[in-house]
XYZ file of C-alpha atoms in Angstrom:
76
model
C 31.758 28.008 1.754
C 28.818 25.938 -0.011
C 26.026 24.671 0.453
C 24.879 20.964 -1.424
C 21.412 20.410 -1.746
C 19.657 17.452 -3.057
C 16.405 17.025 -4.641
C 14.838 13.216 -5.346
C 11.875 11.408 -4.797
C 10.224 8.030 -4.570
C 7.013 7.847 -6.406
C 4.369 5.125 -6.122
C 1.253 5.002 -7.770
C -0.928 7.192 -6.655
C -4.754 8.039 -8.682
C -7.657 9.071 -7.663
C -8.776 7.422 -3.771
C -7.539 4.138 -4.199
C -4.129 4.640 -5.172
C -1.247 2.136 -5.776
C -0.102 0.743 -1.676
C -2.719 -2.181 -0.473
C -5.105 -0.203 1.334
C -8.013 -2.436 1.584
C -9.338 -2.458 -1.761
C -11.976 -4.211 -3.069
C -10.134 -7.930 -4.781
C -12.385 -7.179 -7.671
C -9.751 -3.426 -7.915
C -7.000 -4.983 -6.898
C -7.439 -8.231 -9.773
C -8.013 -5.762 -12.475
C -4.995 -2.980 -11.232
C -2.765 -6.609 -11.558
C -3.461 -7.173 -14.248
C -1.707 -3.507 -15.472
C 1.433 -4.862 -13.950
C 4.205 -6.412 -14.591
C 2.799 -9.620 -11.813
C 2.884 -8.158 -8.147
C 0.157 -5.221 -8.637
C -0.683 -3.543 -5.977
C 2.828 -2.871 -4.002
C 3.382 -2.938 0.105
C 4.668 0.226 2.019
C 7.610 -2.775 2.761
C 8.055 -2.893 -1.421
C 8.640 0.906 -1.253
C 10.602 0.819 1.943
C 14.559 0.149 -0.389
C 14.443 2.778 -2.590
C 13.556 4.971 0.453
C 16.687 3.382 2.109
C 18.651 3.548 -0.893
C 18.062 7.637 -0.950
C 18.707 8.143 2.280
C 22.148 6.095 2.404
C 25.513 7.314 1.250
C 24.905 4.945 -1.780
C 22.651 7.778 -3.810
C 25.309 10.703 -2.907
C 25.499 10.844 -6.768
C 21.310 10.537 -7.408
C 20.013 14.226 -8.083
C 16.913 15.648 -9.017
C 15.674 11.542 -9.726
C 12.119 10.717 -9.690
C 12.839 7.045 -9.174
C 8.254 5.558 -10.145
C 8.309 1.711 -7.869
C 5.415 1.128 -9.443
C 5.609 -2.685 -10.699
C 5.242 -1.360 -14.247
C 2.002 0.379 -13.523
C 3.432 3.927 -15.438
C 5.164 2.171 -18.048
C-alpha cells in the first residue's frame, strides 16, 4: 500500500519583530502597515483560522504543495 503525504502551508506575513498579526504593535506602525494592504491592515488570529480549518478538512484533499498567503494583500 502506498503512503501519501501532503505538504501545504498557510503563511501570514512575518518580518522583523513586528509581523502581520496584531500583537501590541504601536499605532504608528499599524497605520503605516495598513497603507500597504488592501484595507484591514494587521490581521487577527481569527483572520487566518479559516484557511487553516480548510486545509485540515476533507475539502482540501486535492490541495497539495501550496503556500496559502493570508496577509491582506501586503505581499502583492
